[in-house]
Amino acid sequence: MKVAYFDQWSIYQNAYYLKNVDTSGAASNLDYLLYDFENIDPTNLTCFETTKATDPDPGGESDPNAGDGAGDSFADYQKSFDGSISVDGTSDAYGMPIVGNFHQLQELKKKHPNLKVLLSLGGWTYSKYFSDVAASDASRKKFVSSCIDMFIKGNIPSQGGYGGPGTAKGIFDGFDIDWEYPGSAGGHTGNHYSAADKQNYTALLQEFRTELNAQGSADGKTYALSAALPSGQDKISAGIETQNVGGILTFGDVMTYDMHGAWDTTGPTNHQAPIYSDPNDPMSNVPPGNAKYNLDEAIKAFTVGDASYGIPGGFPANKINIGIPFYYRGWTGVAAGSSHGLFQSASGPAAGAPLSGNVPGVHMYKELSGIVDNPADTFYDPVAQAAYFYNGTDFWTGESVQSVQAKADYVHCNGLAGAMMFSMYDGADVLFNKAVSAINGSAGSCPTGPPTSTSSPSTTPSTTPTTPTTTPTTTPTTTPTTPTTTPTTTPTGGSCGAAAWSSTTAYNGGAIVSYGGHTWTAKWWTQGDVPGANSQNVWQDDGACGPSSTPPPGTCTLPVWNSTMAYSGGAVVQYGTPAHKWTAKWWTQGDTPGSNSQNVWTDGGLCTS
């Protein structure tokens, strides 16, 4: 799955239009385009349309009321486009019911009927009142019904000579909920939040799902519901019922970026979107657990859980998109150190630039021309699997084609849905095209765990940055508890057909071993965890090993499929009479082999081993 955001405001300084989404080929390569952002009316706690700027201070960060009453209905449906910047090449005419981005979306969808467009609510500046609208059944119903009335039924208010009942119907195929963040003080200054947000967030999503289903029945179509999800374990724990929301959403986009940035004004410099954490990372761990911010920790928290944060997991992997940022965060006054500026102190955020709103420490791809395009300034951390850029003074963290490929490999190897890109703009084509080709492709190889670093930060210049690294180091960064007894290589409970478990072997989810006279199946990646004797129960006990004789066709020693068991991609089971061998393509639970609509299980024929 390929998902990308189109910013409401990109038509101004960046001069990036929906026509560019068409002519660049992006529209043909996307499954979903998310139009961001619409706000919540602070007075009525409903969806609304208005034209009012946010607070003008840099980023609006210091003003708790920066987004109150803000919006841009002019960009949405009142700005006229001439033929040079319109999708179909014709100029908007007098008397049209709507113009602006909304009409351009109509033209884009007419040209690309398979493209789905979702309206995104909230975002960093517009999340202040989500806690209020989610607080009760009545407030949820009031808010959701107002959003559906305005953006699904199309009853946008008459403003500036445009709009009115039904004028925006058919533009949006559902909603994207971007609440940053339920139950957490980690959002924008002044955001409302409470301990009740966690359950209320689930209830709000369910209300959207219920009302979208009802409207879909009336319209004869299926409306989608997605959400931008936090990647920090602390924020996931505070506000997301991972075990519940996955069943409600069409898909979830985990915001696996902004893990570090120039809000740490004097550094140390660090990666914005690492897949793994480099052990040399000097930043303190995230309380109360022992994990740092990285993509792998975030995805594992959603799918299999994180006991140290009380996160139960349970979010289907095949509904998760990872986030790929198309912008960069940076510092200036950075000494080279031993790692080309990585993990070094800085004098402050790098200077802002016009296309990125002159926000200190933020640049778009083309604003770093000469740095991100210069192999001499491009570096890659093979441990974190993240790119960074350093010219002797300025340090920028963001994506290269090599790091995008690494993320796509992670998607394929872990049975995820795909990638979400934030966001589309002029100059991001290099990263977008790489993301599309990599997600459409397959992984060159799958690591059995994060790479390891042994001394100084492990970084290498990318002298050929367009060549992806598809074979990362396979040694994990941590050494789990090693058993105190020698593994049983000759089980006593019968002859086992599976290879004997070894404390030094790294196993992927679905791997089958024998130990202690039993057959065991790994639920997820593991090394050194003794079957039957580890706290997280990574190994499923499939029972005593069978007899050593060769079983007849249709019988085997593979574990029997269990409707209550969560299986990772690659898991192998037996099911049916006579029994067949089935292999899971991605994460699944409760999907009967051979009888589910998505064909998550591959039939390997009669089970004979």
Coordinates of C-alpha atoms in Angstrom, one line a residue:
M1 CA 0.0 0.0 0.0
K2 CA 1.2 3.5 -0.9
V3 CA -0.2 6.4 1.0
A4 CA 0.8 10.1 0.9
Y5 CA -0.4 13.4 2.3
F6 CA -1.1 16.5 0.2
D7 CA -0.9 19.7 2.2
Q8 CA -3.7 22.2 1.9
W9 CA -1.1 25.0 2.0
S10 CA 1.3 23.6 -0.5
I11 CA -0.3 25.7 -3.3
Y12 CA 1.2 28.9 -1.8
Q13 CA 4.9 29.3 -1.3
N14 CA 5.8 25.9 -2.6
A15 CA 3.6 26.3 -5.7
Y16 CA 2.8 22.6 -5.6
Y17 CA -0.6 21.7 -7.0
L18 CA -2.7 18.6 -7.4
K19 CA -1.8 18.9 -11.1
N20 CA 1.8 18.0 -10.0
V21 CA 0.4 14.9 -8.3
D22 CA -1.0 14.0 -11.7
T23 CA 1.9 14.9 -14.0
S24 CA 4.6 13.5 -11.8
G25 CA 3.0 10.1 -12.0
A26 CA 2.3 10.0 -8.2
A27 CA -1.5 9.8 -8.6
S28 CA -1.1 6.6 -10.7
N29 CA 1.2 5.1 -8.0
L30 CA -0.8 5.9 -4.9
D31 CA -3.6 3.9 -3.3
Y32 CA -4.6 6.7 -0.9
L33 CA -4.1 10.5 -1.0
L34 CA -4.7 12.2 2.4
Y35 CA -5.7 15.8 2.2
D36 CA -4.6 17.7 5.3
F37 CA -5.7 19.3 7.6
E38 CA -9.2 20.3 8.8
N39 CA -9.8 21.7 12.3
I40 CA -12.3 21.4 15.1
D41 CA -14.5 24.3 15.9
P42 CA -13.5 25.3 19.5
T43 CA -17.0 26.7 20.2
N44 CA -19.3 24.0 18.8
L45 CA -16.9 21.1 18.9
T46 CA -17.8 20.2 15.3
C47 CA -16.1 20.1 11.9
F48 CA -16.2 23.5 10.3
E49 CA -14.8 25.6 7.5
T50 CA -13.3 29.1 7.8
T51 CA -10.4 31.2 6.6
K52 CA -8.3 32.2 9.5
A53 CA -4.5 31.9 9.9
T54 CA -2.8 30.2 12.8
D55 CA -0.7 32.1 15.2
P56 CA 2.2 33.8 13.3
D57 CA 5.0 33.0 15.7
P58 CA 7.5 30.4 14.3
G59 CA 5.6 27.2 14.1
G60 CA 2.9 28.5 16.5
E61 CA 4.7 26.5 19.2
S62 CA 4.6 28.9 22.1
D63 CA 0.9 29.9 21.8
P64 CA -1.5 27.4 23.3
N65 CA -4.3 28.9 21.2
A66 CA -2.4 28.9 17.9
G67 CA -4.9 26.8 16.1
D68 CA -8.1 28.0 17.7
G69 CA -10.6 28.7 14.9
A70 CA -8.0 28.5 12.2
G71 CA -8.6 27.0 8.8
D72 CA -8.3 27.7 5.0
S73 CA -11.7 27.4 3.2
F74 CA -10.2 29.7 0.6
A75 CA -7.7 27.1 -0.4
D76 CA -10.3 24.3 0.0
Y77 CA -13.0 25.6 -2.4
Q78 CA -12.7 29.3 -3.1
K79 CA -9.3 29.8 -4.9
S80 CA -9.7 29.9 -8.7
F81 CA -7.1 27.9 -10.7
D82 CA -6.2 28.8 -14.3
G83 CA -5.5 26.1 -16.9
S84 CA -1.7 26.2 -16.3
I85 CA -2.1 24.8 -12.8
S86 CA -5.3 22.7 -13.0
V87 CA -5.4 19.0 -13.4
D88 CA -7.5 18.9 -16.6
G89 CA -5.8 22.0 -18.1
T90 CA -9.0 24.2 -18.0
S91 CA -9.5 27.3 -16.1
D92 CA -12.1 27.6 -13.4
A93 CA -15.2 29.5 -14.7
Y94 CA -17.6 31.9 -13.1
G95 CA -20.6 30.3 -11.5
M96 CA -19.0 27.0 -10.6
P97 CA -20.3 25.6 -7.3
I98 CA -16.8 25.1 -5.9
V99 CA -13.2 25.7 -7.0
G100 CA -10.0 25.5 -5.1
N101 CA -8.3 22.2 -4.0
F102 CA -11.6 20.4 -3.6
H103 CA -12.5 20.9 -7.3
Q104 CA -8.9 19.9 -8.3
L105 CA -9.5 16.7 -6.3
Q106 CA -12.6 16.1 -8.3
E107 CA -10.6 16.5 -11.5
L108 CA -7.8 14.2 -10.2
K109 CA -10.2 11.5 -9.2
K110 CA -12.0 11.7 -12.6
K111 CA -8.6 11.1 -14.2
H112 CA -7.5 8.4 -11.7
P113 CA -10.7 6.5 -10.6
N114 CA -8.8 4.0 -8.6
L115 CA -7.3 6.7 -6.3
K116 CA -9.0 7.1 -2.9
V117 CA -8.9 10.5 -1.2
L118 CA -9.4 10.8 2.5
L119 CA -9.9 14.0 4.5
S120 CA -7.4 14.3 7.4
L121 CA -8.6 15.9 10.6
G122 CA -6.3 17.3 13.2
G123 CA -2.5 17.3 12.8
W124 CA 0.0 18.9 15.1
T125 CA -1.7 22.3 15.4
Y126 CA -5.3 21.3 15.1
S127 CA -5.5 18.5 17.7
K128 CA -6.3 20.7 20.7
Y129 CA -10.0 19.8 21.0
F130 CA -10.0 16.1 20.1
S131 CA -10.1 15.1 23.8
D132 CA -13.3 17.2 24.2
V133 CA -15.1 15.8 21.1
A134 CA -14.2 12.3 22.2
A135 CA -15.2 12.7 25.9
S136 CA -18.8 11.4 25.7
D137 CA -21.1 9.4 23.5
A138 CA -23.1 12.6 22.8
S139 CA -20.1 14.7 21.9
R140 CA -18.7 11.9 19.7
K141 CA -21.9 11.6 17.8
K142 CA -22.2 15.3 17.4
F143 CA -18.7 15.7 16.0
V144 CA -18.7 12.7 13.7
S145 CA -22.1 13.4 12.2
S146 CA -21.0 17.0 11.5
C147 CA -17.9 15.8 9.7
I148 CA -19.8 13.3 7.6
D149 CA -22.5 15.9 6.8
M150 CA -19.8 18.4 5.7
F151 CA -17.2 16.3 3.9
I152 CA -19.0 13.0 2.9
K153 CA -22.5 14.4 2.1
G154 CA -20.7 17.5 0.8
N155 CA -22.7 20.1 2.7
I156 CA -19.9 22.7 3.0
P157 CA -21.0 26.1 4.1
S158 CA -21.6 28.9 1.5
Q159 CA -18.6 31.2 1.7
G160 CA -17.0 33.6 -0.8
G161 CA -19.7 32.8 -3.4
Y162 CA -19.0 29.0 -3.4
G163 CA -20.2 26.0 -1.5
G164 CA -23.6 25.0 -0.3
P165 CA -25.6 21.8 0.1
G166 CA -24.1 18.8 -1.7
T167 CA -21.4 20.8 -3.5
A168 CA -18.6 18.7 -2.1
K169 CA -20.2 15.3 -2.3
G170 CA -18.2 12.5 -3.8
I171 CA -14.8 14.1 -3.2
F172 CA -13.7 12.2 -0.1
D173 CA -13.7 8.4 0.4
G174 CA -13.5 8.6 4.2
F175 CA -11.5 10.2 7.0
D176 CA -7.9 10.1 8.4
I177 CA -7.8 10.9 12.1
D178 CA -4.6 12.6 13.2
W179 CA -4.9 13.2 16.9
E180 CA -1.5 14.1 18.3
Y181 CA -1.7 12.7 21.0
P182 CA -4.5 11.0 23.1
G183 CA -3.8 10.9 26.8
S184 CA -0.4 12.6 26.4
A185 CA 1.1 16.0 27.2
G186 CA 3.5 15.5 24.3
G187 CA 1.4 17.3 21.7
H188 CA 1.2 21.0 20.8
T189 CA 1.4 23.4 23.7
G190 CA -2.1 23.8 25.2
N191 CA -3.6 20.6 23.8
H192 CA -6.4 19.2 26.0
Y193 CA -5.8 15.6 27.2
S194 CA -6.9 13.3 30.0
A195 CA -6.4 9.7 31.2
A196 CA -9.8 8.9 29.7
D197 CA -8.5 9.7 26.2
K198 CA -7.3 6.1 25.7
Q199 CA -10.7 4.5 25.8
N200 CA -12.4 7.6 24.3
Y201 CA -10.0 7.4 21.3
T202 CA -11.2 3.9 20.6
A203 CA -14.8 5.0 21.0
L204 CA -14.3 7.9 18.7
L205 CA -12.9 5.7 16.0
Q206 CA -15.7 3.3 16.4
E207 CA -18.3 6.1 16.0
F208 CA -16.6 7.2 12.8
R209 CA -16.6 3.5 11.6
T210 CA -20.3 3.1 12.5
E211 CA -21.5 6.3 10.9
L212 CA -19.3 5.8 7.8
N213 CA -20.8 2.3 7.4
A214 CA -24.3 3.7 7.6
Q215 CA -23.5 6.4 5.1
G216 CA -21.8 3.8 2.9
S217 CA -24.9 1.7 2.9
A218 CA -27.0 4.7 1.7
D219 CA -24.4 5.6 -1.0
G220 CA -23.6 2.1 -2.1
K221 CA -19.9 2.3 -1.4
T222 CA -17.4 1.5 1.4
Y223 CA -15.8 4.4 3.2
A224 CA -12.3 4.1 4.6
L225 CA -11.0 5.1 8.0
S226 CA -7.3 5.6 8.7
A227 CA -5.4 7.1 11.6
A228 CA -1.9 8.7 12.0
L229 CA -0.6 6.8 15.0
P230 CA 2.2 7.8 17.4
S231 CA 5.6 5.9 17.3
G232 CA 6.9 6.7 20.8
Q233 CA 6.2 3.9 23.3
D234 CA 5.3 6.4 25.9
K235 CA 2.6 7.9 23.7
I236 CA 1.3 4.6 22.5
S237 CA 0.9 3.4 26.1
A238 CA -0.8 6.6 27.1
G239 CA -3.4 6.8 24.4
I240 CA -3.8 3.8 22.1
E241 CA -5.6 0.5 22.8
T242 CA -3.5 -1.4 20.3
Q243 CA -5.6 -4.5 20.8
N244 CA -8.8 -2.7 19.8
V245 CA -8.2 0.0 17.2
G246 CA -6.7 -2.3 14.5
G247 CA -10.1 -4.0 14.0
I248 CA -11.8 -0.6 13.5
L249 CA -9.4 1.1 11.1
T250 CA -9.0 0.3 7.4
F251 CA -5.3 1.0 8.0
G252 CA -3.0 2.8 10.4
D253 CA 0.0 5.0 9.6
V254 CA 2.6 4.9 12.3
M255 CA 4.5 8.2 12.4
T256 CA 7.9 6.6 12.5
Y257 CA 9.7 10.0 12.2
D258 CA 10.4 13.1 14.3
M259 CA 12.1 10.9 16.8
H260 CA 14.8 13.5 17.1
G261 CA 15.1 17.1 16.0
A262 CA 16.4 20.5 16.7
W263 CA 14.0 21.0 19.6
D264 CA 17.1 19.6 21.3
T265 CA 18.7 22.9 20.5
T266 CA 22.3 22.1 21.3
G267 CA 22.1 18.4 20.3
P268 CA 23.4 15.9 20.4
T269 CA 22.6 15.4 16.8
N270 CA 20.6 12.3 16.1
H271 CA 18.5 10.4 13.6
Q272 CA 15.0 11.5 12.8
A273 CA 13.7 8.2 11.5
P274 CA 16.0 5.3 12.5
I275 CA 14.8 1.7 12.0
Y276 CA 16.9 0.6 15.0
S277 CA 18.8 2.4 17.7
D278 CA 22.6 2.6 17.5
P279 CA 24.0 1.5 20.8
N280 CA 26.3 4.5 20.7
D281 CA 23.2 6.8 20.8
P282 CA 23.9 9.1 23.8
M283 CA 20.2 10.0 24.3
S284 CA 18.7 8.7 27.5
N285 CA 16.2 5.8 27.3
V286 CA 12.5 6.4 27.1
P287 CA 11.0 5.9 30.6
P288 CA 9.8 3.6 32.1
G289 CA 11.1 0.9 29.8
N290 CA 14.6 0.4 28.3
A291 CA 13.9 1.1 24.6
K292 CA 14.8 4.2 22.6
Y293 CA 12.7 5.7 19.9
N294 CA 13.0 3.8 16.6
L295 CA 10.8 2.2 14.0
D296 CA 11.3 -1.4 15.0
E297 CA 10.4 -0.7 18.6
A298 CA 7.2 1.2 17.5
I299 CA 6.0 -1.5 15.1
K300 CA 6.7 -4.3 17.6
A301 CA 4.8 -2.3 20.3
F302 CA 1.7 -2.2 18.0
T303 CA 1.9 -5.8 16.8
V304 CA 3.3 -8.0 19.6
G305 CA 3.3 -5.5 22.5
D306 CA 5.8 -4.1 24.9
A307 CA 5.3 -5.4 28.5
S308 CA 7.5 -2.7 30.0
Y309 CA 5.1 -0.1 28.9
G310 CA 1.9 -2.1 29.4
I311 CA 1.2 -2.2 25.6
P312 CA -0.6 -5.4 24.7
G313 CA 0.0 -5.4 21.0
G314 CA -2.6 -7.0 18.8
F315 CA -2.7 -4.5 15.9
P316 CA -2.7 -6.5 12.6
A317 CA 0.7 -6.1 10.9
N318 CA -1.0 -6.2 7.5
K319 CA -2.9 -3.0 8.4
I320 CA 0.2 -1.0 9.3
N321 CA 2.0 1.5 7.1
I322 CA 5.4 2.9 8.3
G323 CA 6.0 6.7 7.9
I324 CA 8.6 8.1 5.6
P325 CA 9.4 11.8 6.0
F326 CA 10.1 13.9 2.9
Y327 CA 11.6 16.7 5.0
Y328 CA 14.8 17.1 7.1
R329 CA 15.6 18.2 10.6
G330 CA 18.9 19.8 11.3
W331 CA 21.4 21.6 13.5
T332 CA 24.3 24.0 12.8
G333 CA 27.6 24.5 14.5
V334 CA 28.2 20.8 14.6
A335 CA 31.8 19.5 14.9
A336 CA 32.8 16.5 12.8
G337 CA 33.8 14.2 15.7
S338 CA 34.5 10.6 14.8
S339 CA 31.2 10.1 13.0
H340 CA 30.8 13.0 10.4
G341 CA 28.7 15.0 12.9
L342 CA 26.5 12.2 14.2
F343 CA 25.9 12.3 18.0
Q344 CA 27.7 15.6 18.3
S345 CA 26.9 18.8 20.1
A346 CA 25.5 21.8 18.1
S347 CA 25.3 25.6 18.6
G348 CA 21.6 25.5 17.7
P349 CA 19.0 24.7 15.1
A350 CA 20.0 25.1 11.5
A351 CA 18.5 28.2 9.8
G352 CA 14.9 27.8 8.5
A353 CA 14.0 28.3 4.8
P354 CA 10.9 29.7 3.0
L355 CA 9.4 26.5 1.6
S356 CA 9.4 24.9 5.1
G357 CA 7.8 28.0 6.7
N358 CA 11.1 29.5 7.9
V359 CA 10.9 27.1 10.9
P360 CA 14.4 26.7 12.4
G361 CA 15.8 23.3 12.0
V362 CA 13.5 22.2 9.1
H363 CA 14.2 22.0 5.4
M364 CA 12.6 20.4 2.4
Y365 CA 14.5 18.2 0.0
K366 CA 15.2 20.8 -2.6
E367 CA 16.2 23.3 0.0
L368 CA 19.1 21.0 0.7
S369 CA 20.2 20.8 -2.9
G370 CA 24.0 20.4 -2.9
I371 CA 24.0 18.5 0.4
V372 CA 21.5 15.6 0.0
D373 CA 22.5 15.3 -3.7
N374 CA 26.3 15.4 -2.9
P375 CA 27.7 11.9 -2.1
A376 CA 30.6 13.6 -0.2
D377 CA 28.0 15.0 2.3
T378 CA 25.8 11.9 2.5
F379 CA 26.4 9.2 5.2
Y380 CA 24.6 6.1 6.3
D381 CA 24.5 4.5 9.7
P382 CA 24.3 0.7 9.0
V383 CA 23.4 0.0 12.6
A384 CA 20.4 2.4 12.8
Q385 CA 19.8 1.9 9.1
A386 CA 19.4 5.7 8.7
A387 CA 20.8 8.3 6.4
Y388 CA 22.2 11.7 7.4
F389 CA 24.0 14.6 5.8
Y390 CA 26.9 16.7 7.0
N391 CA 28.8 19.5 5.2
G392 CA 31.3 20.3 8.0
T393 CA 28.9 22.7 9.9
D394 CA 25.3 21.8 9.3
F395 CA 23.9 18.3 10.2
W396 CA 20.7 17.2 8.6
T397 CA 18.7 14.0 9.4
G398 CA 16.3 12.5 6.9
E399 CA 15.9 10.0 4.1
S400 CA 18.1 9.0 1.2
V401 CA 17.3 6.3 -1.4
Q402 CA 19.4 3.9 0.6
S403 CA 17.4 4.5 3.9
V404 CA 14.1 4.3 2.0
Q405 CA 15.1 0.9 0.6
A406 CA 15.9 -0.3 4.1
K407 CA 12.5 0.8 5.3
A408 CA 10.8 -1.0 2.4
D409 CA 12.8 -4.1 3.2
Y410 CA 11.5 -3.9 6.7
V411 CA 7.9 -3.6 5.4
H412 CA 8.3 -6.8 3.3
C413 CA 10.1 -8.8 5.9
N414 CA 7.6 -8.1 8.6
G415 CA 4.4 -8.5 6.6
L416 CA 3.4 -4.8 6.9
A417 CA 0.9 -3.1 4.6
G418 CA 3.2 -0.5 3.1
A419 CA 4.3 3.1 3.6
M420 CA 2.9 6.5 4.3
M421 CA 4.8 9.5 3.0
F422 CA 4.6 13.0 4.6
S423 CA 4.2 14.9 2.4
M424 CA 4.0 15.5 -1.3
Y425 CA 5.7 18.7 -2.6
D426 CA 7.8 19.9 -5.5
G427 CA 11.3 18.4 -5.3
A428 CA 10.4 15.2 -3.4
D429 CA 10.1 13.1 -6.5
V430 CA 13.4 11.3 -5.9
L431 CA 12.3 10.0 -2.5
F432 CA 8.7 9.3 -3.7
N433 CA 9.7 7.3 -6.7
K434 CA 12.2 5.3 -4.7
A435 CA 9.5 4.5 -2.0
V436 CA 7.1 3.4 -4.7
S437 CA 9.5 1.1 -6.5
A438 CA 10.8 -0.4 -3.3
I439 CA 7.3 -1.0 -1.8
N440 CA 6.1 -2.5 -5.1
G441 CA 9.2 -4.8 -5.1
S442 CA 10.4 -7.3 -2.6
A443 CA 13.1 -7.4 0.0
G444 CA 16.6 -8.6 -1.2
S445 CA 17.0 -10.3 2.1
C446 CA 15.4 -10.2 5.6
P447 CA 17.6 -9.5 8.7
T448 CA 17.0 -11.8 11.7
G449 CA 17.4 -8.8 14.0
P450 CA 18.9 -5.4 14.2
P451 CA 22.6 -5.0 13.3
T452 CA 25.2 -4.5 16.0
S453 CA 27.7 -1.8 16.8
T454 CA 30.7 -2.5 18.9
S455 CA 32.6 0.7 19.4
S456 CA 32.4 4.2 17.9
P457 CA 29.3 5.2 15.9
S458 CA 29.2 2.9 12.9
T459 CA 28.8 5.3 9.9
T460 CA 30.0 5.1 6.4
P461 CA 30.0 7.7 3.5
S462 CA 27.5 6.9 0.9
T463 CA 29.7 7.2 -2.2
T464 CA 26.9 5.6 -4.2
P465 CA 23.8 6.8 -2.5
T466 CA 21.4 5.5 -5.1
T467 CA 22.4 1.8 -4.5
P468 CA 20.3 0.3 -1.7
T469 CA 21.7 -1.8 1.0
T470 CA 19.6 -5.0 1.0
T471 CA 21.8 -7.3 3.0
P472 CA 22.2 -5.7 6.5
T473 CA 24.2 -7.2 9.2
T474 CA 22.2 -10.0 10.9
T475 CA 23.6 -10.0 14.4
P476 CA 21.1 -8.5 17.0
T477 CA 22.1 -5.5 19.1
T478 CA 21.3 -7.3 22.4
T479 CA 22.2 -10.6 23.8
P480 CA 19.2 -12.1 25.5
T481 CA 19.4 -14.4 28.4
T482 CA 21.5 -17.5 27.6
P483 CA 20.3 -20.7 29.0
T484 CA 22.3 -22.1 31.9
T485 CA 21.9 -25.7 30.7
T486 CA 23.0 -27.3 27.5
P487 CA 20.0 -27.4 25.0
T488 CA 18.5 -30.9 24.6
T489 CA 19.6 -32.0 21.2
T490 CA 18.1 -35.5 21.6
P491 CA 14.6 -35.0 23.0
T492 CA 13.2 -37.6 25.3
G493 CA 9.6 -37.3 24.3
G494 CA 9.9 -39.0 20.9
S495 CA 11.9 -38.4 17.8
C496 CA 11.5 -34.7 16.6
G497 CA 11.6 -33.8 13.0
A498 CA 12.4 -30.1 13.6
A499 CA 15.9 -29.0 14.1
A500 CA 17.0 -28.7 17.8
W501 CA 16.8 -25.3 19.3
S502 CA 20.1 -23.4 19.7
S503 CA 20.8 -20.5 21.9
T504 CA 23.1 -18.9 19.3
T505 CA 20.6 -19.1 16.4
A506 CA 18.4 -16.1 15.6
Y507 CA 14.9 -17.3 14.7
N508 CA 12.2 -15.3 12.8
G509 CA 8.5 -15.6 13.8
G510 CA 7.1 -18.9 12.5
A511 CA 10.4 -20.8 13.0
I512 CA 9.9 -24.4 14.3
V513 CA 12.4 -26.1 16.6
S514 CA 12.5 -29.1 18.9
Y515 CA 13.5 -28.7 22.6
G516 CA 12.9 -30.9 25.6
G517 CA 11.0 -33.5 23.6
H518 CA 8.5 -30.9 22.4
T519 CA 8.0 -29.0 19.1
W520 CA 8.0 -25.2 19.5
T521 CA 7.0 -22.3 17.1
A522 CA 8.4 -18.8 17.4
K523 CA 5.8 -16.1 17.7
W524 CA 8.3 -13.4 16.6
W525 CA 12.0 -12.8 16.3
T526 CA 14.0 -14.3 19.1
Q527 CA 17.5 -15.4 20.0
G528 CA 18.6 -17.0 23.3
D529 CA 15.1 -17.3 24.7
V530 CA 14.7 -20.8 26.1
P531 CA 11.5 -22.5 24.9
G532 CA 9.1 -22.7 27.8
A533 CA 11.3 -20.6 30.1
N534 CA 11.2 -17.0 29.0
S535 CA 9.0 -14.2 30.4
Q536 CA 7.3 -13.1 27.2
N537 CA 6.4 -16.6 26.0
V538 CA 8.0 -16.1 22.6
W539 CA 7.8 -19.8 21.9
Q540 CA 4.5 -21.6 21.5
D541 CA 4.5 -25.2 22.8
D542 CA 3.1 -27.4 20.0
G543 CA 3.2 -30.6 22.2
A544 CA 5.4 -33.6 22.4
C545 CA 7.3 -34.7 19.4
G546 CA 5.7 -37.5 17.4
P547 CA 7.1 -40.9 16.5
S548 CA 10.1 -41.2 14.2
S549 CA 8.3 -43.1 11.5
T550 CA 7.4 -41.3 8.3
P551 CA 3.8 -40.2 8.5
P552 CA 1.4 -41.1 5.8
P553 CA 0.2 -38.4 3.2
G554 CA -2.1 -35.9 4.9
T555 CA -0.5 -36.3 8.3
C556 CA 2.5 -34.5 9.7
T557 CA 4.2 -33.1 12.8
L558 CA 3.5 -29.4 12.0
P559 CA 1.5 -27.5 14.7
V560 CA -2.2 -27.6 14.2
W561 CA -3.8 -24.2 13.3
N562 CA -5.4 -22.5 16.3
S563 CA -8.0 -19.8 15.8
T564 CA -6.8 -18.0 19.0
M565 CA -3.2 -18.0 18.0
A566 CA -1.6 -14.9 16.5
Y567 CA 0.8 -15.9 13.6
S568 CA 3.5 -13.9 12.1
G569 CA 4.3 -14.0 8.4
G570 CA 6.2 -17.2 7.6
A571 CA 4.5 -19.3 10.2
V572 CA 3.7 -22.8 9.1
V573 CA 0.8 -24.9 10.4
Q574 CA -1.3 -27.9 9.4
Y575 CA -5.1 -27.7 8.8
G576 CA -7.9 -29.7 7.2
T577 CA -8.8 -33.4 6.6
P578 CA -6.6 -34.7 5.2
A579 CA -4.2 -32.2 6.6
H580 CA -2.5 -29.6 4.3
K581 CA 0.6 -27.5 5.1
W582 CA -0.3 -23.8 5.2
T583 CA 2.2 -20.8 5.4
A584 CA 1.1 -17.4 6.6
K585 CA 1.9 -14.5 4.2
W586 CA 1.6 -11.9 7.0
W587 CA 0.3 -11.4 10.5
T588 CA -3.0 -13.2 11.1
Q589 CA -5.3 -14.3 13.8
G590 CA -8.6 -16.2 13.4
D591 CA -8.3 -16.4 9.6
T592 CA -9.2 -20.0 8.7
P593 CA -6.7 -21.4 6.2
G594 CA -8.3 -21.7 2.8
S595 CA -11.5 -19.8 3.9
N596 CA -10.6 -16.2 4.3
S597 CA -11.2 -13.5 1.7
Q598 CA -7.6 -12.1 1.7
N599 CA -5.9 -15.5 1.2
V600 CA -3.5 -14.9 4.0
W601 CA -2.6 -18.6 4.1
T602 CA -0.7 -20.3 1.2
D603 CA -1.7 -23.9 0.6
G604 CA 1.5 -26.0 0.4
G605 CA -0.4 -29.2 -0.4
L606 CA -0.7 -32.4 1.6
C607 CA 1.1 -32.3 4.9
T608 CA 3.8 -35.0 4.8
S609 CA 6.5 -33.9 7.3

